[in-house]
PDB file of C-alpha atoms and ligand atoms in Angstrom:
ATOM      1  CA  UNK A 961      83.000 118.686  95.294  1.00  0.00           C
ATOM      2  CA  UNK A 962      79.960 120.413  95.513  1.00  0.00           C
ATOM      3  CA  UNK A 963      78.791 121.212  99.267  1.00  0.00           C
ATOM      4  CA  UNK A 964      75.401 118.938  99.209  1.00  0.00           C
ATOM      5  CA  UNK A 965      77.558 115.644  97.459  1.00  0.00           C
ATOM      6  CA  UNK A 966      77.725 112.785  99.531  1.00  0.00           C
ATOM      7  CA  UNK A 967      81.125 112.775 101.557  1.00  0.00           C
ATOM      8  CA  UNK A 968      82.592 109.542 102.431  1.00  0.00           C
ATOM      9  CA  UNK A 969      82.789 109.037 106.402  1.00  0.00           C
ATOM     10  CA  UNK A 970      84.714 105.500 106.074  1.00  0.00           C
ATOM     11  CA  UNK A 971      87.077 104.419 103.593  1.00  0.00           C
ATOM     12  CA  UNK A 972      89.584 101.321 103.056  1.00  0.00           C
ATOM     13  CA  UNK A 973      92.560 100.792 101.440  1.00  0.00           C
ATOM     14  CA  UNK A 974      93.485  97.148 100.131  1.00  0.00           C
ATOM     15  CA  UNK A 975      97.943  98.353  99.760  1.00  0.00           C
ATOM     16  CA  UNK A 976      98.475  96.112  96.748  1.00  0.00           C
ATOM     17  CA  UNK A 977     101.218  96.490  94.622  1.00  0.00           C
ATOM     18  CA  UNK A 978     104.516  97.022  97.026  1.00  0.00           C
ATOM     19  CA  UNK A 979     106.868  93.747  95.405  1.00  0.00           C
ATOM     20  CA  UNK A 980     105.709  94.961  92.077  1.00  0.00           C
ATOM     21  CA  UNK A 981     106.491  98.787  92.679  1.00  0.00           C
ATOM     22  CA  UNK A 982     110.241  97.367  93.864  1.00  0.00           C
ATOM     23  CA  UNK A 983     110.733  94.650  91.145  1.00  0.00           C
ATOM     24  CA  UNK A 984     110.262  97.207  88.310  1.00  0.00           C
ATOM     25  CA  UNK A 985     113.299  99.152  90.262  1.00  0.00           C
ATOM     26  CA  UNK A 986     115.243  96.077  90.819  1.00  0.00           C
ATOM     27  CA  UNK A 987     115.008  96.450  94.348  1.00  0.00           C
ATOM     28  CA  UNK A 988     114.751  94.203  96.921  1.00  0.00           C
ATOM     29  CA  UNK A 989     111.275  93.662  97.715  1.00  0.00           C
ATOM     30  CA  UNK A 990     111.769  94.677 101.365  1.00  0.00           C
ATOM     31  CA  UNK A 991     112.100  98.206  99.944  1.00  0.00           C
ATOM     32  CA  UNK A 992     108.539  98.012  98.366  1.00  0.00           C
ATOM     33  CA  UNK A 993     107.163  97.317 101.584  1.00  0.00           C
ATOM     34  CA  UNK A 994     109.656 100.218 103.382  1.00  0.00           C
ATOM     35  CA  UNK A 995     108.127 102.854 100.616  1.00  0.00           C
ATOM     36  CA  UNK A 996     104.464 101.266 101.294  1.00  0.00           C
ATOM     37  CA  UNK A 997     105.132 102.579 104.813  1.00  0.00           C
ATOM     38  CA  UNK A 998     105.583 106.160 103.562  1.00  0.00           C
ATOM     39  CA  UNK A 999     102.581 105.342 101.650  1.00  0.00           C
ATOM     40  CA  UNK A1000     100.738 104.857 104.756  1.00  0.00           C
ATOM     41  CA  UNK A1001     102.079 108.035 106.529  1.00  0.00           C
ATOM     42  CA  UNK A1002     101.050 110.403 103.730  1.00  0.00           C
ATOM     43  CA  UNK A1003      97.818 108.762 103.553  1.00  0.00           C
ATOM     44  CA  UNK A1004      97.166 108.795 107.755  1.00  0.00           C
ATOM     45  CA  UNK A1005      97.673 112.818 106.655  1.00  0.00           C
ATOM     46  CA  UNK A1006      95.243 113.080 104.276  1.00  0.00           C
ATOM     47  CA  UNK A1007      92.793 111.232 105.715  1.00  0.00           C
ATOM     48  CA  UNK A1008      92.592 113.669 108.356  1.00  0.00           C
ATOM     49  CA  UNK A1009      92.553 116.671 106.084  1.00  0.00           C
ATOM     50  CA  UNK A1010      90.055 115.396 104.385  1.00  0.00           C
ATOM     51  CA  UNK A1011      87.950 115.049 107.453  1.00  0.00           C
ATOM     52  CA  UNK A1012      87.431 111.253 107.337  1.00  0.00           C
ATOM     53  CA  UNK A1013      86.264 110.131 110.209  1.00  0.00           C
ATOM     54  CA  UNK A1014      87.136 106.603 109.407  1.00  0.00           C
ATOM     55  CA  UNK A1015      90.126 104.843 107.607  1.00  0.00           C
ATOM     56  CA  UNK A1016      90.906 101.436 107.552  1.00  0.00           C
ATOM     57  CA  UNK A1017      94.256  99.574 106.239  1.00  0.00           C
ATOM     58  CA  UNK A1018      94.857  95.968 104.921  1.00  0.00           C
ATOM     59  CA  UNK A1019      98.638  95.446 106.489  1.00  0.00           C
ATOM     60  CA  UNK A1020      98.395  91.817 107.383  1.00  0.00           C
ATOM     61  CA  UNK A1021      95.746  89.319 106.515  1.00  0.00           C
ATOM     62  CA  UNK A1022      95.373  85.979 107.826  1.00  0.00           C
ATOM     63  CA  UNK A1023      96.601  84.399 104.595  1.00  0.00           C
ATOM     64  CA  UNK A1024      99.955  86.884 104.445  1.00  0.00           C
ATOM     65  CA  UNK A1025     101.695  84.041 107.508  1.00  0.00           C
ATOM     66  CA  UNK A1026     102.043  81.694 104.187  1.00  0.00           C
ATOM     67  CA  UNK A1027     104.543  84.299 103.162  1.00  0.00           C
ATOM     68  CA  UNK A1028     108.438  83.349 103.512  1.00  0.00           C
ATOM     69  CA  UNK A1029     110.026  84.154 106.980  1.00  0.00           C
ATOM     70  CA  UNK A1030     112.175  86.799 106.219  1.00  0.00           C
ATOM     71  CA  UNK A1031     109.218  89.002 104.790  1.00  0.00           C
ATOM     72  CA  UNK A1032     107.324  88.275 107.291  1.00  0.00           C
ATOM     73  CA  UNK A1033     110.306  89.374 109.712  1.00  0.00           C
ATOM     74  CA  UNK A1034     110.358  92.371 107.269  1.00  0.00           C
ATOM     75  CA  UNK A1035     106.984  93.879 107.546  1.00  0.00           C
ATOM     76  CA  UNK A1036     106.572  93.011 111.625  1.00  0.00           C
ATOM     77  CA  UNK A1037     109.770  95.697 111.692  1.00  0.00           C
ATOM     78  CA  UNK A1038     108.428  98.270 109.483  1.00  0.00           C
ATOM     79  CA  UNK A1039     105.059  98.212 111.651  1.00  0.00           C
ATOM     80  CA  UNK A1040     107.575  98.225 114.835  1.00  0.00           C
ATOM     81  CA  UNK A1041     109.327 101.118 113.248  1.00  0.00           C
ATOM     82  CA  UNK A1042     106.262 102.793 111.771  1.00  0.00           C
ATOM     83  CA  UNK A1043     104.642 103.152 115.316  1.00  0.00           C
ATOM     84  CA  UNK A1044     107.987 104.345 116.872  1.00  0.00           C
ATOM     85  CA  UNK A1045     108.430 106.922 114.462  1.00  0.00           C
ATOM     86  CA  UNK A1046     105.376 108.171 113.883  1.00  0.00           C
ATOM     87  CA  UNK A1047     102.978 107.668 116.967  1.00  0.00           C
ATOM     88  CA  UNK A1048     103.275 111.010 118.425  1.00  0.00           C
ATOM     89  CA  UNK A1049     102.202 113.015 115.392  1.00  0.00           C
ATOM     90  CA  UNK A1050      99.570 110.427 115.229  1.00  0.00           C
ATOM     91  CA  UNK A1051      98.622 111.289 119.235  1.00  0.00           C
ATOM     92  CA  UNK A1052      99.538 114.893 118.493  1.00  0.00           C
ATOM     93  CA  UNK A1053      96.699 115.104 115.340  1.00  0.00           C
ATOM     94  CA  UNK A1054      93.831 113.504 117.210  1.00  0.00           C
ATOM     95  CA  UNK A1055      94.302 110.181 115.468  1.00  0.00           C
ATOM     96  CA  UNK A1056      92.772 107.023 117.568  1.00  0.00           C
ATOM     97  CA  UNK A1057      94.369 104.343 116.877  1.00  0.00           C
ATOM     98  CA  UNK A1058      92.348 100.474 116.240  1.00  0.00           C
ATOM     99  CA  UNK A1059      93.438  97.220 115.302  1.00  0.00           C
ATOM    100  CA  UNK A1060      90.946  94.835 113.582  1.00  0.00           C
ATOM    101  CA  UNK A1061      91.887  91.212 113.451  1.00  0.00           C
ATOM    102  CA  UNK A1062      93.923  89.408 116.177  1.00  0.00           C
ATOM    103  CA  UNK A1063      96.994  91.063 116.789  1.00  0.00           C
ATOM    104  CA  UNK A1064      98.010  88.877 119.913  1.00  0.00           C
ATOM    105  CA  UNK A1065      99.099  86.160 117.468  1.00  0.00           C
ATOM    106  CA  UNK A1066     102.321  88.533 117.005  1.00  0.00           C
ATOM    107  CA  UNK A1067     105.458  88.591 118.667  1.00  0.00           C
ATOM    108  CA  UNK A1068     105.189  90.228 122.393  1.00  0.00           C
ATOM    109  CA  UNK A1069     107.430  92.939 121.363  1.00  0.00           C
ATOM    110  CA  UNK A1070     104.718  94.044 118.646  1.00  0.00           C
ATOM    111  CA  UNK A1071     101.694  93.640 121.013  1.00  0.00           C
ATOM    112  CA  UNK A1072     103.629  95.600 123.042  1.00  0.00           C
ATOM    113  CA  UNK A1073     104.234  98.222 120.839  1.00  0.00           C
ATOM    114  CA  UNK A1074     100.539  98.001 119.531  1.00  0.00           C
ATOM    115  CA  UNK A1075      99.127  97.710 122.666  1.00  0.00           C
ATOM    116  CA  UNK A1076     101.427 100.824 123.862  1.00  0.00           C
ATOM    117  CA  UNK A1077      99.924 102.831 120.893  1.00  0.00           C
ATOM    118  CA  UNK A1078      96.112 101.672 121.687  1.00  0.00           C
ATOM    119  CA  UNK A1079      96.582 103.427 124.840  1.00  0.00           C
ATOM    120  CA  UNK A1080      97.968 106.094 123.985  1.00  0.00           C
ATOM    121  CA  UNK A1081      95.644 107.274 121.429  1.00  0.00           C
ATOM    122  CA  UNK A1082      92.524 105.374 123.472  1.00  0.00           C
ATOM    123  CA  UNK A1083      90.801 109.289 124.092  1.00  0.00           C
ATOM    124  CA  UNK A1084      91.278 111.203 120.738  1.00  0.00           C
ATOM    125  CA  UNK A1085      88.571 112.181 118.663  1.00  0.00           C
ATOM    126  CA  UNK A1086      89.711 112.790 115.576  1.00  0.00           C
ATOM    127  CA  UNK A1087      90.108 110.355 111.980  1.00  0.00           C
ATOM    128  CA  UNK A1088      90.226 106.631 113.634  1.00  0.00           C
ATOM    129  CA  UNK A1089      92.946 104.316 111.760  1.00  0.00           C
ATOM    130  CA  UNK A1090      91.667 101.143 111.685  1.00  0.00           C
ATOM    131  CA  UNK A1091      94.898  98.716 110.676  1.00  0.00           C
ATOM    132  CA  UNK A1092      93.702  95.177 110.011  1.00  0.00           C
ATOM    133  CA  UNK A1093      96.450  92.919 111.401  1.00  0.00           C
ATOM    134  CA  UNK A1094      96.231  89.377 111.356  1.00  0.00           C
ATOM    135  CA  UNK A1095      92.836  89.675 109.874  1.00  0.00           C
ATOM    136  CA  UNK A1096      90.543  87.756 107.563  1.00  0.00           C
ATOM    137  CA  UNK A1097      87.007  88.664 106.858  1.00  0.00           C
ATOM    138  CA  UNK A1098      85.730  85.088 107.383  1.00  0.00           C
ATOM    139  CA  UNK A1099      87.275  84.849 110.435  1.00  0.00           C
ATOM    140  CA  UNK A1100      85.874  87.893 111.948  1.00  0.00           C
ATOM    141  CA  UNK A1101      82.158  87.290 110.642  1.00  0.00           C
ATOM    142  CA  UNK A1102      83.017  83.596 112.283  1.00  0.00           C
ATOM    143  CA  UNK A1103      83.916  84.850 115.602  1.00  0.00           C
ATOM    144  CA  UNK A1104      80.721  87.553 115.990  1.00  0.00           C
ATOM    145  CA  UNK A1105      77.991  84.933 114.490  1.00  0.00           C
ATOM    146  CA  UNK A1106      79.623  82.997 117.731  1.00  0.00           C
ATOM    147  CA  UNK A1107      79.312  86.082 119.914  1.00  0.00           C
ATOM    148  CA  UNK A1108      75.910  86.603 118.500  1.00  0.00           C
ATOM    149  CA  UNK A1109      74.769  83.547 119.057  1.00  0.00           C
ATOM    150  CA  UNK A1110      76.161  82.923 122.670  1.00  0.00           C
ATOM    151  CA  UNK A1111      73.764  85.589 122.966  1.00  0.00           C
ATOM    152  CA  UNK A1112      71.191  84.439 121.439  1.00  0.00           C
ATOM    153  CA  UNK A1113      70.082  85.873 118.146  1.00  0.00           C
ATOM    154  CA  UNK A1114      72.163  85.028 114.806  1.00  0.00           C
ATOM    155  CA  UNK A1115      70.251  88.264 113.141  1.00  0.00           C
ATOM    156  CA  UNK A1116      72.568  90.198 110.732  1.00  0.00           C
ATOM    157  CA  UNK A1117      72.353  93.233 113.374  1.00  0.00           C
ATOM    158  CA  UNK A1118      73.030  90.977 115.729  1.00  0.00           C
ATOM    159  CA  UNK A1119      76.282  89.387 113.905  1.00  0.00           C
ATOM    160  CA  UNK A1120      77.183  93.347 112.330  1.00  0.00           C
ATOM    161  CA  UNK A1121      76.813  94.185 116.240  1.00  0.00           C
ATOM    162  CA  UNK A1122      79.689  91.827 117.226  1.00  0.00           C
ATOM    163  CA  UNK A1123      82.292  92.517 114.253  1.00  0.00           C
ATOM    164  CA  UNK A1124      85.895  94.070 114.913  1.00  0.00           C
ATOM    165  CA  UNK A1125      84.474  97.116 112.892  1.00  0.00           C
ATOM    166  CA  UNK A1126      81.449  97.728 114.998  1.00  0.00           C
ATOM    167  CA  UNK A1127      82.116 101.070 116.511  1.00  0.00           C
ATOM    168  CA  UNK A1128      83.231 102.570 113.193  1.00  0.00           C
ATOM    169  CA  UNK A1129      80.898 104.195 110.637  1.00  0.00           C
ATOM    170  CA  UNK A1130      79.725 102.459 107.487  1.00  0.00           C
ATOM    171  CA  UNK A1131      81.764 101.882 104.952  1.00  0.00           C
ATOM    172  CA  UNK A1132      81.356 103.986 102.387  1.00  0.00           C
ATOM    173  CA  UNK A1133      84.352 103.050 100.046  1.00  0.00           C
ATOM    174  CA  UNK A1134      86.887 100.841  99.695  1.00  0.00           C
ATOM    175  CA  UNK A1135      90.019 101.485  97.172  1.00  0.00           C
ATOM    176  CA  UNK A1136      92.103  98.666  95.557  1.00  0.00           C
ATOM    177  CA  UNK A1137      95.568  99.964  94.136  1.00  0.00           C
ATOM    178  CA  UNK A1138      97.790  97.849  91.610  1.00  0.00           C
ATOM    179  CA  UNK A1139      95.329  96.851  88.998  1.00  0.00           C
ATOM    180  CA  UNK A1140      93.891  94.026  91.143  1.00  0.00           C
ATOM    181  CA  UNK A1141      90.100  93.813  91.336  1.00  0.00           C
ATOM    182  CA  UNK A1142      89.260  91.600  94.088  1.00  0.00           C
ATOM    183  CA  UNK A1143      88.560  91.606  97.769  1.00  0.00           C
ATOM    184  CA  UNK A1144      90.966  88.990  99.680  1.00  0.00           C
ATOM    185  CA  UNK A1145      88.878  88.495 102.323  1.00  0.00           C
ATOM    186  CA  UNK A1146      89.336  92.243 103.409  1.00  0.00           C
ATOM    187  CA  UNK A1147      85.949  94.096 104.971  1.00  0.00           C
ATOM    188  CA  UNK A1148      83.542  91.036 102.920  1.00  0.00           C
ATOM    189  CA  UNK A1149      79.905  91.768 105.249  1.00  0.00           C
ATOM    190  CA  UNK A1150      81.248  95.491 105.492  1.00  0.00           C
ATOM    191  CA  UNK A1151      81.544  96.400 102.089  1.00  0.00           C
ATOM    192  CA  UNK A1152      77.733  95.150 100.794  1.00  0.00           C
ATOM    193  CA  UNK A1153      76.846  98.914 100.432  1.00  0.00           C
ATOM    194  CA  UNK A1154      80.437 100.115  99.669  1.00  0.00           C
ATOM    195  CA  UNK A1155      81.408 101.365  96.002  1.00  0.00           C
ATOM    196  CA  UNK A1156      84.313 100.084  95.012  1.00  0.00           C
ATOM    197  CA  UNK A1157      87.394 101.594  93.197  1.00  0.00           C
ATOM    198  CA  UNK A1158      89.886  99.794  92.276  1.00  0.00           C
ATOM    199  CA  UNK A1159      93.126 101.894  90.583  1.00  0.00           C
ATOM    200  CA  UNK A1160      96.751 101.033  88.505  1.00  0.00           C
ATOM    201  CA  UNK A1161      98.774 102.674  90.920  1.00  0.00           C
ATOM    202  CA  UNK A1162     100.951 100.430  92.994  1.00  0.00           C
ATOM    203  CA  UNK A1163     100.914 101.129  97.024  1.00  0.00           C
ATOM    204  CA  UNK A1164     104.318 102.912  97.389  1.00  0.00           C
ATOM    205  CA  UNK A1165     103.278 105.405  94.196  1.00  0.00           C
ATOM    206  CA  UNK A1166      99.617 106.491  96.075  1.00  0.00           C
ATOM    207  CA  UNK A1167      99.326 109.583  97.144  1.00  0.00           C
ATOM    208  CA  UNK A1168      96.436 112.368  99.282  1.00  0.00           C
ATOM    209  CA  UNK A1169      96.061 113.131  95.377  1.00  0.00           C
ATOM    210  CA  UNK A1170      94.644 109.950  95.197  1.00  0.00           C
ATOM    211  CA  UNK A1171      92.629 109.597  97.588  1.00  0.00           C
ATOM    212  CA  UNK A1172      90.944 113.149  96.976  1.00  0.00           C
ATOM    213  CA  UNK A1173      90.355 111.688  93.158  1.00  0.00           C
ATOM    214  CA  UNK A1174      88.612 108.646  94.587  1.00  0.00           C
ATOM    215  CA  UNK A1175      87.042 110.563  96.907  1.00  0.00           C
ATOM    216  CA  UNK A1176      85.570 113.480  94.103  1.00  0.00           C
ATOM    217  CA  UNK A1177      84.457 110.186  92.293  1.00  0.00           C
ATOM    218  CA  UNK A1178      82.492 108.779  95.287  1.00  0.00           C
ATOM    219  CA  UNK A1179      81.018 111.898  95.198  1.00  0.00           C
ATOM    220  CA  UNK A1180      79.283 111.791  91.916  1.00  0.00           C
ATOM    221  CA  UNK A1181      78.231 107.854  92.418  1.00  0.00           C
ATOM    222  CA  UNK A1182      75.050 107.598  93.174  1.00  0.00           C
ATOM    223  CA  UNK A1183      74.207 105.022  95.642  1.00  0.00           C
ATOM    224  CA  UNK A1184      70.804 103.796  95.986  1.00  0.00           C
ATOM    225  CA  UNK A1185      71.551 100.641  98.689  1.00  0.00           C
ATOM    226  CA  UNK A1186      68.865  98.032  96.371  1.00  0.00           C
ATOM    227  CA  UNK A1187      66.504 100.893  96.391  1.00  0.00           C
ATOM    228  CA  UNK A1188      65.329 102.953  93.413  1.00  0.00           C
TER     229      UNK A1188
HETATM  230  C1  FPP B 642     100.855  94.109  99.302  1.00  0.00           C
HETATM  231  O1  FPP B 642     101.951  94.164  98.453  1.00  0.00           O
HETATM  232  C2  FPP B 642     101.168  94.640 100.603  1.00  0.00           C
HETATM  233  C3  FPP B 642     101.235  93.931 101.766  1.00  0.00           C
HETATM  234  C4  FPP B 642     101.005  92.469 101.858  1.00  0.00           C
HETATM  235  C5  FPP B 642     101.570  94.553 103.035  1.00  0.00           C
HETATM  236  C6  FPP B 642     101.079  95.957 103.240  1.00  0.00           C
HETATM  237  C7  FPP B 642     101.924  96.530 104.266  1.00  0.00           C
HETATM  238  C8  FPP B 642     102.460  97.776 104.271  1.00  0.00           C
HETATM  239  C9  FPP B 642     102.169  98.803 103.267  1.00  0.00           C
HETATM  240  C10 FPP B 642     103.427  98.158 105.323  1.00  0.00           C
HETATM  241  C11 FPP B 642     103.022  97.940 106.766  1.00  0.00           C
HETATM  242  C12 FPP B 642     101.877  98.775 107.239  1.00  0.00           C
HETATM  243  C13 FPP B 642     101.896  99.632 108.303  1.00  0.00           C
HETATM  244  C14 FPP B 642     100.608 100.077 108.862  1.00  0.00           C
HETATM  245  C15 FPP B 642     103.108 100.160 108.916  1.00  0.00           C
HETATM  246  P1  FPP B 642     102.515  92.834  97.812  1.00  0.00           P
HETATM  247  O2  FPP B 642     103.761  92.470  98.527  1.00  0.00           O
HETATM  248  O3  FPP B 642     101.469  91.775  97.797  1.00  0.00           O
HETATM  249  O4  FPP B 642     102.825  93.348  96.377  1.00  0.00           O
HETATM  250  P2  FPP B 642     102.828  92.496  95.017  1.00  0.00           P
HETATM  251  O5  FPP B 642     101.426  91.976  94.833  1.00  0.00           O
HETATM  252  O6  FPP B 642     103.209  93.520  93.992  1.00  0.00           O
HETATM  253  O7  FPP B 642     103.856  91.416  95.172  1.00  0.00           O
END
C-alpha cells in the first residue's frame, strides 16, 4: 500500500459461514460458532495493527432469535466466555468496547457481562469494536427517524445523527465471508458510500491475512461517492 492510498478508518464484518465451516468437518455446529470466536479474537488483533480506528461485527441480528434454542443458548455462552477470556487484553490494547443494537433484550447475566465490559473499556482510545447484538438495520434507522423527529427534523443528518453508529467514522468497507453476497439488514443507511467485498472463506477460516488483502484492495478502489 502505497503511503498516499486511501486507508480504510471503518470496516465491517458480516461472520457468515460458521455451520458450513463445521458441517464439512462433521462437527457439531456449536463448534463452528466456538472457532468463529477465535475468528473474532485474531481479527480484534489485526484490526488494531492495522490502525483501524473502527471495526464493527455482525454477532446477533434481530432475525438470528428465529434460530433453535439450543444455538441460541450456544452463541449467548461463547459471547459470555469470549468477554471473560479476553476483556483484559482488549482493556490492556486500548480497545473501546460498543454495542450497536439492543442488547438489554438478553439474559441479565449477559447485560451484565456486556455492561461490565462497556465500562471497563468506556476511556480507551484506541480501535473501537463495535459488536452488533440484537441488531437489525431497519430497526435502528426506525428508532433514530423517531429520535429525529421527536426533535423535530426527519433530515438524513438529522436521522444519521441519531443511529447506534453515530459516534463512529464512516464506513468505509464492509466484508462478507462464505460466498454470500447480500446485506441482512447489517449497516443498510451506513454502507451507501461503502465498497463492498464479499469473499469464499467461511468465518472460522478468516484470518489478519484477510483482512490486510481486503484492505490492499480498498486501497486501489477508487471511490468517487456519485461524483465524477
Ligand atoms: C453465521 O454463521 C454466524 C453467526 C450467526 C454468528 C456469528 C457469531 C460468532 C462468530 C460468535 C460470537 C461473537 C462474538 C463477538 C463472541 P452461520 O451459522 O449462519 O453459518 P452457515 O450460514 O454456514 O450456517
Amino acid at each position: 500500500m502505497t503511503d498516499d492510498a486511501p486507508r480504510a478508518r471503518h470496516v465491517a464484518i458480516i461472520m457468515d459461514g460458521n455451520g458450513r465451516w463445521a458441517k464439512k468437518r462433521h462437527l457439531p455446529r456449536a463448534m463452528g460458532h466456538q472457532r468463529g470466536v477465535e475468528a473474532v479474537r485474531k481479527l480484534v488483533r489485526g484490526a488494531r495493527e492495522f490502525g483501524l480506528e473502527a471495526l464493527t461485527i455482525y454477532a446477533f441480528s434481530t432475525e438470528n432469535w428465529r434460530r433453535p434454542d439450543e444455538e441460541i443458548s450456544d452463541l449467548m455462552a461463547l459471547m459470555k466466555r469470549f468477554i471473560l477470556s479476553d476483556l483484559d487484553e482488549m482493556a490492556d490494547n486500548g480497545i473501546r468496547l460498543k454495542i450497536i443494537g439492543d442488547y438489554r433484550a438478553f439474559a441479565s447475566d449477559v447485560v451484565e457481562l456486556i455492561e461490565g465490559a462497556l465500562a471497563r473499556t468506556a476511556d480507551n482510545t484506541g480501535t473501537i469494536l463495535a459488536v452488533a447484538l440484537n441488531y437489525g438495520s431497519h430497526d435502528e434507522i426506525a428508532r433514530a427517524a423517531a429520535k429525529a423527529a421527536a426533535k423535530g427534523a426527519v433530515t438524513p443528518e438529522a436521522i444519521e445523527a441519531e443511529l447506534d453508529t453515530a459516534d463512529l467514522p464512516p464506513l468505509d468497507l464492509l466484508i462478507r465471508t462464505s460466498g454470500e453476497e447480500r446485506l441482512s439488514n447489517f449497516l443498510l443507511w451506513q454502507a451507501a458510500y461503502a465498497e463492498l467485498i464479499f469473499t469464499e472463506v467461511l468465518w472460522p477460516d478468516f484470518t489478519a491475512e484477510h483482512l490486510g488483502a481486503a484492505l490492499e484492495t480498498f486501497a486501489q478502489r477508487e471511490r468517487r461517492y456519485g461524483g465524477r
